[in-house]
Structures are given as C-alpha cells and as structure tokens.
Amino acid sequence: MNFRLVTAAFALAAPALLAQAPRSAPKSSAAQDRIVHVNQIQVIGTHNSYNMGFAPTEYRYLMEHYPRTVHSVEYHHQTLFNQLSAGVRQLELDLVRDDKGGRFSHPKIVGLAKAEGLPADPDFDPTHEFDKPGFKIIHLGDINLRSACGLFVTCLQQIRSWSRTHPNHLPIFLLIEDKQGSLSSFPGATRAEPWTAATWDSLDKEILSVFPRKELITPDDVRGKHATLNEAVQSTGWPTLAHARGKVIFLLYNRKSGPAYIAGHPMMKGRVLFINSTAGAPEAGFVEDDKGTAASINNLVKQNYLVRTRVDFNTEEGRTNNTTRRDLLIHDTGAQMISTDFPVSEPAPWTGYTVGFPDGLVAHCSVVNAPKGCRSDWLEPGVKTLPASPPHHP
C-alpha cells in the first residue's frame, strides 16, 4: 500500500526530504491528519518499559554486594497499560528465547538472599508465566526479572487492550530488543539461547497472533511498489496520521540482528518489524541514534527516517536533575521517539526529574519537518493533557 503525500510544496532544509504540505494551515484536526505524516511528530517513550524494579530483599542484597549495578538500573515503570494512559507512545521490550519454558523460572538472587537469612520477597512470577513456552521479557538475568508481563504475548495483549479502548491514538512505536547469550554479569547467570531463523519466524508469528495486520504499519505498507524501503521513505514517504491512528509500528532495536531477521525476506518483505539500519542503506527507514547530537539526529530526520534517541542514561540525569539533553532534544530536534527512564508520570525519586513536553501534551509537531500550521494540540484531540515537566535546574 502506498501513502502519497499532498502535492503542494513545503520547503525544508534538506533536498532529500520530500514531504509536502498545503499552502495554508489545516482548518481542523481531521484535515491535519491528512497532511501530517508519522515521521513529522515527536512523542515520549520509555526505556525498558516492562521493568518493575526490585523487591525489598532483592534491593537490599544487591546494594550490599553490587551497589554499582543498582545505581545504574534503579528505576521502574508502571504497567504498559498505565504508561500508555499517561501519554507514553513508544515502548521497549527485551525478548529472550525460551522455547520449552522454565529456563528463567528460578532466578539465582532468590537463593542467594535466602542463604544470607534475608526474608523472602513476593514471588516474582505469581502466575507462572516463566514456566510456559514462549519469548520471555527479561531485564537482567537472575538479578532483575520482575516484569510487567513475563511473556511477550501477554505484553502484546496488554498493549492491544489499551489500543482497542483508545482507537484514535497516535501510532504506538514498539521497540523490540532481542537478547542472546549473557544477560548480566551476575556470577553463574543463566545464559539465553541463540536466535535461529525459526526464532525470528516465531517472533512475527507471536505478534500476528495478537495484532491483525490491519492494526499494524509494516515495511510492506511503507515500501509499496518501490524497490527499496529507503527509496520509499524518501519519495512516497511515511503514512499520514489519517492512516496511522490506532496502529502499532514494530521496530527491531539491535542493528546487528537486522541481517538475520531479513534473511530470505529482502527489504523486509512479509516481515512485521522495521530493522535498525544506517542512513542510505536499502533497508533504511528506522535509525537508532541513542546518544546522537542535535545535528546528527536532525540530519536523519531531514532524510525522512524515524529516529529513536535517549534522554538519560544509568539514572544520572534523574539523580542530578540535569535537563540539558532533555531540553535540547525536545526543543531543537525532530527525533520522533525520545526515550527516558522517567516520564512525567514516573518522576525520579531523588530530584523529581521527568521528561515530557512543557505544555503537557502527549505529542508535538516536529520542529524540523512538520507542515506549516501543524498544531500539537490536535495530534491527540480530546486526550487529557499531562502535567508539564519541571523547568530546567542547573
């Protein structure tokens, strides 16, 4: 399916960016939806969106033995449903292969804490999802397995449940990170199995067991009749919001895994996920630039790529309330996905640091490539706005 841009010209900084816009501002949110494209908006996302943090005894044991590890991962999130309700529009899930089930059902930290006479924590998996076959959602092996959903398919069901009850939402960007081999530096930690061609096929199959294709935007949709995805996004472009509302876009985070995912599927034909590629590559449509500068990010945006970047790292910004990068990314870049450990609904406990748009809206029109007259308050009309992020504190 091709998504054609409107015909009137809209001048942009880079000649490769061919998005177009009307000569006058849209008169309604519906009219705006017909001219604003998926790559012309900016949303807030969460890093390791499933992470529910540590239970009390786990935290105590790790602080005594591995305080540096705790320092870098001392954050946690609400359920996926609640994050979406709070305005998050990009989620990230880490997947581990577990074909038979039970591979990660007995995290070593439980036995180690018990050996030191510490009180038992609540069961990390009370519904025994980790005993069942299927992809598991894991942060740090044997250390931090408390997830909003243990099974990938359960996560998908939660996301779709929210989506179906909010059918006019902006597209949800869902990053998938495959984890293989060592899942942490914990002594004797359980290693994850390698992914095979069958594993990648199973990934698509699980997604499609929950989301019908009509509720997804896939590489086939965007590429249309073009020879490459790169050619498509730089000419025909991404779908408009009129086509994208209520849908999900799956993105493969690990760049090195891209070739394995598209093996036998050139240009991602028949696949569900967009791979993380490099600018100019035939498969390029999505590019991760987590630590990118404003210049590097905007250069990618001007070439019509979807860009995911991160605001904060290892909880440092949350501990110091350093909002320099946050303010730069929001005000001076067109990165479509700005990911954080601390969205507005989940402030850092040390300083109150959060990441959100100053006006409290769910999304913004891009400062780099949005059409003339694009109104951010029309991107999700009728949705209750969030509290604004606190001002910069030096």
Tab-separated table of C-alpha atoms in Angstrom:
chain	number	residue	atom	x	y	z
A	1	MET	CA	0.000	0.000	0.000
A	2	ASN	CA	1.428	3.422	-0.983
A	3	PHE	CA	0.836	6.510	1.111
A	4	ARG	CA	1.079	9.540	-1.211
A	5	LEU	CA	1.941	12.964	0.036
A	6	VAL	CA	-0.084	16.025	-0.812
A	7	THR	CA	1.038	17.942	-3.862
A	8	ALA	CA	1.748	21.487	-2.706
A	9	ALA	CA	5.387	22.132	-1.817
A	10	PHE	CA	6.690	22.757	1.670
A	11	ALA	CA	10.312	23.894	1.743
A	12	LEU	CA	12.649	22.044	4.084
A	13	ALA	CA	16.317	22.313	4.894
A	14	ALA	CA	17.469	19.178	3.059
A	15	PRO	CA	16.606	18.482	-0.583
A	16	ALA	CA	16.342	14.747	0.138
A	17	LEU	CA	13.332	15.391	2.348
A	18	LEU	CA	10.370	15.343	0.013
A	19	ALA	CA	7.467	15.744	2.437
A	20	GLN	CA	4.931	18.276	1.236
A	21	ALA	CA	2.273	20.414	2.839
A	22	PRO	CA	-0.579	22.719	1.884
A	23	ARG	CA	-0.046	26.439	1.342
A	24	SER	CA	-2.311	27.280	4.274
A	25	ALA	CA	-2.725	25.803	7.729
A	26	PRO	CA	-5.257	22.985	8.196
A	27	LYS	CA	-8.666	24.033	9.483
A	28	SER	CA	-9.390	21.019	11.692
A	29	SER	CA	-7.719	18.051	13.346
A	30	ALA	CA	-9.168	15.761	10.658
A	31	ALA	CA	-7.696	17.942	7.929
A	32	GLN	CA	-4.372	17.992	9.748
A	33	ASP	CA	-4.383	14.188	9.914
A	34	ARG	CA	-4.454	14.076	6.121
A	35	ILE	CA	-1.241	16.067	5.740
A	36	VAL	CA	0.859	15.240	8.818
A	37	HIS	CA	2.913	12.080	8.474
A	38	VAL	CA	4.175	9.614	11.047
A	39	ASN	CA	7.721	10.960	10.726
A	40	GLN	CA	6.584	14.548	11.388
A	41	ILE	CA	5.611	14.153	15.040
A	42	GLN	CA	7.516	13.692	18.273
A	43	VAL	CA	6.497	11.516	21.218
A	44	ILE	CA	7.897	10.473	24.594
A	45	GLY	CA	8.882	6.857	25.119
A	46	THR	CA	10.194	4.686	27.937
A	47	HIS	CA	13.411	2.689	28.115
A	48	ASN	CA	12.953	-0.944	29.218
A	49	SER	CA	9.260	-0.220	29.552
A	50	TYR	CA	8.439	-3.547	31.242
A	51	ASN	CA	10.885	-3.115	34.168
A	52	MET	CA	9.079	-3.196	37.521
A	53	GLY	CA	12.205	-2.715	39.618
A	54	PHE	CA	13.404	-4.672	42.648
A	55	ALA	CA	11.564	-6.222	45.565
A	56	PRO	CA	12.796	-5.145	49.045
A	57	THR	CA	15.077	-8.113	49.788
A	58	GLU	CA	16.468	-8.171	46.258
A	59	TYR	CA	17.292	-4.494	46.615
A	60	ARG	CA	18.950	-4.980	49.998
A	61	TYR	CA	21.074	-7.900	48.793
A	62	LEU	CA	22.190	-6.121	45.633
A	63	MET	CA	23.001	-2.896	47.467
A	64	GLU	CA	25.261	-4.886	49.777
A	65	HIS	CA	27.007	-6.838	47.028
A	66	TYR	CA	26.545	-4.949	43.730
A	67	PRO	CA	25.828	-1.271	44.513
A	68	ARG	CA	27.152	-0.044	41.159
A	69	THR	CA	24.698	-2.246	39.302
A	70	VAL	CA	21.813	-0.942	41.378
A	71	HIS	CA	22.900	2.653	40.806
A	72	SER	CA	22.595	2.305	37.040
A	73	VAL	CA	19.243	0.484	36.943
A	74	GLU	CA	17.376	1.982	39.908
A	75	TYR	CA	14.191	2.881	38.075
A	76	HIS	CA	10.901	1.162	37.456
A	77	HIS	CA	7.770	1.666	35.417
A	78	GLN	CA	4.024	1.363	35.702
A	79	THR	CA	2.166	-1.300	33.752
A	80	LEU	CA	2.246	-0.904	29.985
A	81	PHE	CA	-1.470	-0.065	30.006
A	82	ASN	CA	-0.941	2.710	32.556
A	83	GLN	CA	2.082	4.122	30.722
A	84	LEU	CA	0.031	4.431	27.553
A	85	SER	CA	-2.791	6.036	29.517
A	86	ALA	CA	-0.264	8.539	30.892
A	87	GLY	CA	0.790	9.593	27.393
A	88	VAL	CA	3.758	7.350	26.573
A	89	ARG	CA	3.670	6.465	22.860
A	90	GLN	CA	6.906	4.497	22.496
A	91	LEU	CA	7.569	1.304	24.430
A	92	GLU	CA	10.584	-1.012	24.554
A	93	LEU	CA	10.554	-4.754	25.268
A	94	ASP	CA	13.581	-7.047	25.707
A	95	LEU	CA	12.929	-10.578	24.451
A	96	VAL	CA	14.692	-13.799	25.400
A	97	ARG	CA	14.163	-17.116	23.667
A	98	ASP	CA	12.623	-19.852	25.840
A	99	ASP	CA	11.100	-22.469	23.553
A	100	LYS	CA	10.317	-25.035	26.259
A	101	GLY	CA	9.616	-22.741	29.190
A	102	GLY	CA	11.129	-22.743	32.670
A	103	ARG	CA	14.635	-21.659	31.649
A	104	PHE	CA	14.441	-18.492	33.770
A	105	SER	CA	11.909	-19.594	36.394
A	106	HIS	CA	14.365	-19.729	39.302
A	107	PRO	CA	16.497	-16.561	39.472
A	108	LYS	CA	19.665	-17.083	41.489
A	109	ILE	CA	19.210	-13.964	43.581
A	110	VAL	CA	16.336	-15.684	45.421
A	111	GLY	CA	18.558	-18.496	46.695
A	112	LEU	CA	21.469	-16.200	47.499
A	113	ALA	CA	19.299	-13.878	49.583
A	114	LYS	CA	17.797	-16.865	51.394
A	115	ALA	CA	21.295	-18.195	52.191
A	116	GLU	CA	22.039	-14.918	53.990
A	117	GLY	CA	18.905	-15.263	56.082
A	118	LEU	CA	17.044	-12.418	54.418
A	119	PRO	CA	13.240	-12.510	54.331
A	120	ALA	CA	11.595	-13.869	51.221
A	121	ASP	CA	10.216	-11.433	48.651
A	122	PRO	CA	6.854	-11.920	46.955
A	123	ASP	CA	7.042	-14.408	44.105
A	124	PHE	CA	8.417	-12.634	41.042
A	125	ASP	CA	6.151	-14.735	38.789
A	126	PRO	CA	2.916	-15.485	40.673
A	127	THR	CA	1.057	-16.524	37.510
A	128	HIS	CA	3.914	-18.833	36.421
A	129	GLU	CA	4.340	-17.259	33.009
A	130	PHE	CA	8.036	-18.088	33.085
A	131	ASP	CA	7.187	-21.794	33.227
A	132	LYS	CA	5.371	-21.605	29.895
A	133	PRO	CA	6.954	-21.817	26.419
A	134	GLY	CA	7.449	-18.588	24.524
A	135	PHE	CA	9.510	-15.427	24.474
A	136	LYS	CA	10.220	-14.034	27.938
A	137	ILE	CA	10.624	-10.378	28.877
A	138	ILE	CA	13.794	-10.013	30.962
A	139	HIS	CA	15.972	-7.109	32.039
A	140	LEU	CA	18.992	-8.569	33.879
A	141	GLY	CA	19.249	-12.346	34.100
A	142	ASP	CA	18.998	-13.782	37.653
A	143	ILE	CA	19.023	-10.236	39.097
A	144	ASN	CA	16.045	-8.259	37.814
A	145	LEU	CA	13.257	-10.362	36.330
A	146	ARG	CA	10.241	-8.511	37.699
A	147	SER	CA	8.415	-7.526	34.544
A	148	ALA	CA	5.026	-6.005	33.828
A	149	CYS	CA	4.456	-9.112	31.724
A	150	GLY	CA	6.598	-12.233	31.764
A	151	LEU	CA	5.512	-13.492	28.367
A	152	PHE	CA	5.892	-11.407	25.221
A	153	VAL	CA	2.421	-12.393	24.096
A	154	THR	CA	0.995	-11.093	27.391
A	155	CYS	CA	2.682	-7.737	26.811
A	156	LEU	CA	1.186	-7.584	23.344
A	157	GLN	CA	-2.259	-8.365	24.698
A	158	GLN	CA	-1.958	-5.549	27.231
A	159	ILE	CA	-0.910	-3.078	24.551
A	160	ARG	CA	-3.681	-4.143	22.200
A	161	SER	CA	-6.231	-3.933	25.009
A	162	TRP	CA	-5.284	-0.303	25.567
A	163	SER	CA	-5.229	0.377	21.837
A	164	ARG	CA	-8.706	-1.043	21.262
A	165	THR	CA	-10.133	1.111	24.062
A	166	HIS	CA	-8.423	4.219	22.580
A	167	PRO	CA	-8.899	3.681	18.825
A	168	ASN	CA	-7.893	7.213	17.823
A	169	HIS	CA	-4.473	7.157	19.450
A	170	LEU	CA	-1.329	8.175	17.614
A	171	PRO	CA	0.688	5.227	16.341
A	172	ILE	CA	2.489	3.372	19.117
A	173	PHE	CA	6.157	2.753	18.381
A	174	LEU	CA	7.180	-0.595	19.887
A	175	LEU	CA	10.905	-1.337	20.036
A	176	ILE	CA	11.937	-4.983	20.247
A	177	GLU	CA	15.397	-5.879	21.550
A	178	ASP	CA	16.493	-9.493	21.144
A	179	LYS	CA	18.758	-10.726	23.944
A	180	GLN	CA	21.107	-13.627	23.426
A	181	GLY	CA	23.946	-15.102	25.471
A	182	SER	CA	24.843	-13.397	28.755
A	183	LEU	CA	22.003	-11.422	30.321
A	184	SER	CA	24.038	-9.953	33.175
A	185	SER	CA	27.458	-10.104	34.842
A	186	PHE	CA	25.949	-11.930	37.825
A	187	PRO	CA	28.123	-14.984	38.647
A	188	GLY	CA	26.620	-18.110	37.102
A	189	ALA	CA	23.741	-16.208	35.499
A	190	THR	CA	21.599	-18.255	33.135
A	191	ARG	CA	22.589	-17.679	29.531
A	192	ALA	CA	19.988	-17.066	26.875
A	193	GLU	CA	19.788	-19.324	23.849
A	194	PRO	CA	20.857	-18.026	20.422
A	195	TRP	CA	18.201	-16.987	17.947
A	196	THR	CA	17.767	-19.011	14.772
A	197	ALA	CA	15.800	-18.467	11.568
A	198	ALA	CA	12.911	-20.294	13.238
A	199	THR	CA	13.129	-17.924	16.223
A	200	TRP	CA	12.701	-14.875	14.000
A	201	ASP	CA	9.732	-16.515	12.300
A	202	SER	CA	8.236	-17.236	15.714
A	203	LEU	CA	8.619	-13.571	16.650
A	204	ASP	CA	6.458	-12.450	13.744
A	205	LYS	CA	4.009	-15.268	14.411
A	206	GLU	CA	3.513	-14.240	18.044
A	207	ILE	CA	2.926	-10.612	17.071
A	208	LEU	CA	0.362	-11.607	14.450
A	209	SER	CA	-1.369	-13.903	16.934
A	210	VAL	CA	-2.386	-10.757	18.826
A	211	PHE	CA	-2.397	-7.922	16.272
A	212	PRO	CA	-4.200	-8.358	12.946
A	213	ARG	CA	-2.188	-6.896	10.073
A	214	LYS	CA	-4.757	-4.126	9.652
A	215	GLU	CA	-3.711	-2.810	13.080
A	216	LEU	CA	-0.037	-2.608	12.099
A	217	ILE	CA	2.100	-0.448	9.854
A	218	THR	CA	4.585	-2.829	8.252
A	219	PRO	CA	7.549	-2.442	5.896
A	220	ASP	CA	5.372	-3.712	3.034
A	221	ASP	CA	2.880	-0.901	3.676
A	222	VAL	CA	5.526	1.799	3.523
A	223	ARG	CA	7.646	0.357	0.717
A	224	GLY	CA	4.682	-0.157	-1.625
A	225	LYS	CA	5.945	-0.651	-5.184
A	226	HIS	CA	9.343	0.898	-4.582
A	227	ALA	CA	12.424	-1.260	-4.992
A	228	THR	CA	13.768	-0.392	-1.531
A	229	LEU	CA	12.419	0.964	1.708
A	230	ASN	CA	14.965	3.776	1.611
A	231	GLU	CA	13.647	4.865	-1.773
A	232	ALA	CA	10.082	4.740	-0.467
A	233	VAL	CA	10.587	6.866	2.630
A	234	GLN	CA	12.474	9.499	0.652
A	235	SER	CA	9.865	9.751	-2.094
A	236	THR	CA	6.395	8.457	-1.256
A	237	GLY	CA	7.074	8.865	2.435
A	238	TRP	CA	5.541	7.503	5.626
A	239	PRO	CA	1.778	7.159	6.112
A	240	THR	CA	-0.263	10.094	7.278
A	241	LEU	CA	-1.856	10.159	10.700
A	242	ALA	CA	-5.171	9.530	8.965
A	243	HIS	CA	-3.811	6.082	8.027
A	244	ALA	CA	-1.799	5.517	11.197
A	245	ARG	CA	-4.189	6.236	14.049
A	246	GLY	CA	-4.924	3.239	16.222
A	247	LYS	CA	-1.986	1.271	14.825
A	248	VAL	CA	1.353	-0.065	16.068
A	249	ILE	CA	4.774	0.159	14.410
A	250	PHE	CA	7.250	-2.554	15.427
A	251	LEU	CA	10.959	-1.696	15.297
A	252	LEU	CA	13.937	-4.031	15.776
A	253	TYR	CA	16.408	-2.267	18.057
A	254	ASN	CA	19.606	-4.322	17.655
A	255	ARG	CA	21.254	-3.262	14.407
A	256	LYS	CA	23.475	-6.341	14.314
A	257	SER	CA	20.384	-8.583	14.317
A	258	GLY	CA	18.866	-6.970	11.240
A	259	PRO	CA	20.542	-9.237	8.641
A	260	ALA	CA	19.326	-12.383	10.435
A	261	TYR	CA	15.769	-11.052	10.636
A	262	ILE	CA	15.523	-10.194	6.947
A	263	ALA	CA	17.373	-13.282	5.658
A	264	GLY	CA	15.090	-14.715	2.990
A	265	HIS	CA	12.946	-11.557	3.223
A	266	PRO	CA	14.771	-8.886	1.204
A	267	MET	CA	13.576	-5.387	2.004
A	268	MET	CA	11.640	-6.965	4.917
A	269	LYS	CA	9.051	-8.367	2.512
A	270	GLY	CA	6.402	-10.148	4.537
A	271	ARG	CA	8.056	-9.163	7.814
A	272	VAL	CA	6.453	-7.229	10.671
A	273	LEU	CA	9.380	-5.212	12.043
A	274	PHE	CA	11.419	-2.403	10.554
A	275	ILE	CA	15.092	-3.101	11.185
A	276	ASN	CA	17.519	-0.594	12.663
A	277	SER	CA	19.619	0.409	9.674
A	278	THR	CA	22.091	3.091	8.643
A	279	ALA	CA	21.294	6.167	6.582
A	280	GLY	CA	21.343	5.421	2.875
A	281	ALA	CA	21.144	1.634	3.205
A	282	PRO	CA	18.458	-0.005	1.030
A	283	GLU	CA	16.596	-1.175	4.166
A	284	ALA	CA	16.787	2.191	5.901
A	285	GLY	CA	13.604	3.563	7.382
A	286	PHE	CA	14.327	3.439	11.108
A	287	VAL	CA	17.658	4.554	12.585
A	288	GLU	CA	18.608	4.434	16.273
A	289	ASP	CA	20.732	7.375	17.438
A	290	ASP	CA	20.522	6.975	21.201
A	291	LYS	CA	23.419	9.301	22.070
A	292	GLY	CA	23.182	11.469	18.977
A	293	THR	CA	23.780	15.191	18.810
A	294	ALA	CA	21.098	17.565	17.607
A	295	ALA	CA	22.929	17.822	14.290
A	296	SER	CA	23.161	14.059	13.729
A	297	ILE	CA	19.539	13.500	14.710
A	298	ASN	CA	18.187	16.291	12.539
A	299	ASN	CA	20.253	15.137	9.589
A	300	LEU	CA	18.472	11.772	9.817
A	301	VAL	CA	15.059	13.365	10.293
A	302	LYS	CA	15.578	15.522	7.201
A	303	GLN	CA	16.102	12.319	5.233
A	304	ASN	CA	12.675	11.063	6.359
A	305	TYR	CA	13.978	8.414	8.750
A	306	LEU	CA	12.289	7.514	12.009
A	307	VAL	CA	14.763	8.223	14.804
A	308	ARG	CA	14.802	6.940	18.348
A	309	THR	CA	17.120	8.636	20.822
A	310	ARG	CA	17.575	8.579	24.583
A	311	VAL	CA	17.473	11.452	27.060
A	312	ASP	CA	19.040	9.915	30.139
A	313	PHE	CA	21.486	7.132	30.950
A	314	ASN	CA	22.161	4.989	34.039
A	315	THR	CA	19.897	7.228	36.187
A	316	GLU	CA	22.489	10.032	36.258
A	317	GLU	CA	20.200	12.767	34.930
A	318	GLY	CA	17.487	11.656	37.339
A	319	ARG	CA	19.858	11.910	40.297
A	320	THR	CA	21.224	15.346	39.377
A	321	ASN	CA	18.168	16.849	37.629
A	322	ASN	CA	20.338	17.631	34.632
A	323	THR	CA	17.785	18.564	31.982
A	324	THR	CA	20.245	19.826	29.373
A	325	ARG	CA	19.810	16.927	26.957
A	326	ARG	CA	16.083	16.736	27.591
A	327	ASP	CA	15.587	20.365	26.650
A	328	LEU	CA	17.841	20.045	23.617
A	329	LEU	CA	16.003	17.009	22.243
A	330	ILE	CA	12.543	18.449	22.778
A	331	HIS	CA	13.140	21.988	21.586
A	332	ASP	CA	15.871	21.638	18.966
A	333	THR	CA	15.478	18.241	17.295
A	334	GLY	CA	12.914	16.349	15.289
A	335	ALA	CA	13.625	12.950	16.856
A	336	GLN	CA	10.299	11.142	16.646
A	337	MET	CA	10.943	8.976	19.725
A	338	ILE	CA	12.521	10.488	22.841
A	339	SER	CA	13.067	7.695	25.344
A	340	THR	CA	13.555	8.057	29.107
A	341	ASP	CA	13.563	6.127	32.363
A	342	PHE	CA	11.495	8.920	33.925
A	343	PRO	CA	8.377	10.009	32.007
A	344	VAL	CA	6.218	12.688	33.607
A	345	SER	CA	4.063	10.099	35.377
A	346	GLU	CA	7.174	8.478	36.937
A	347	PRO	CA	9.474	11.213	38.320
A	348	ALA	CA	12.960	10.371	39.566
A	349	PRO	CA	12.691	9.849	43.348
A	350	TRP	CA	15.839	11.847	44.125
A	351	THR	CA	15.079	15.144	42.360
A	352	GLY	CA	11.691	14.976	40.663
A	353	TYR	CA	13.363	14.986	37.228
A	354	THR	CA	10.975	13.973	34.435
A	355	VAL	CA	10.810	14.043	30.667
A	356	GLY	CA	7.731	15.457	28.975
A	357	PHE	CA	6.592	18.326	26.808
A	358	PRO	CA	6.448	21.682	28.628
A	359	ASP	CA	2.826	22.260	27.643
A	360	GLY	CA	1.783	18.845	28.932
A	361	LEU	CA	0.694	17.462	25.561
A	362	VAL	CA	1.072	13.835	24.515
A	363	ALA	CA	2.921	14.717	21.299
A	364	HIS	CA	4.382	17.623	19.383
A	365	CYS	CA	4.595	18.594	15.748
A	366	SER	CA	8.213	18.254	14.639
A	367	VAL	CA	10.290	21.429	14.750
A	368	VAL	CA	12.229	20.087	11.766
A	369	ASN	CA	9.749	18.813	9.187
A	370	ALA	CA	6.118	19.275	10.259
A	371	PRO	CA	3.848	21.041	7.730
A	372	LYS	CA	3.058	24.703	8.124
A	373	GLY	CA	0.420	25.363	10.760
A	374	CYS	CA	0.657	21.934	12.393
A	375	ARG	CA	-0.980	22.132	15.805
A	376	SER	CA	0.361	19.884	18.548
A	377	ASP	CA	-2.904	20.069	20.491
A	378	TRP	CA	-4.638	18.397	17.533
A	379	LEU	CA	-2.364	15.353	17.486
A	380	GLU	CA	-4.465	13.602	20.125
A	381	PRO	CA	-7.536	15.823	20.427
A	382	GLY	CA	-9.705	15.224	23.447
A	383	VAL	CA	-6.984	13.461	25.425
A	384	LYS	CA	-6.396	14.841	28.897
A	385	THR	CA	-3.021	16.525	28.966
A	386	LEU	CA	-0.286	15.585	31.390
A	387	PRO	CA	1.381	17.861	33.928
A	388	ALA	CA	4.219	19.817	32.397
A	389	SER	CA	7.796	18.779	33.129
A	390	PRO	CA	9.567	20.885	35.767
A	391	PRO	CA	11.709	23.742	34.461
A	392	HIS	CA	15.433	23.386	33.963
A	393	HIS	CA	17.519	23.283	37.105
A	394	PRO	CA	21.245	23.861	36.567
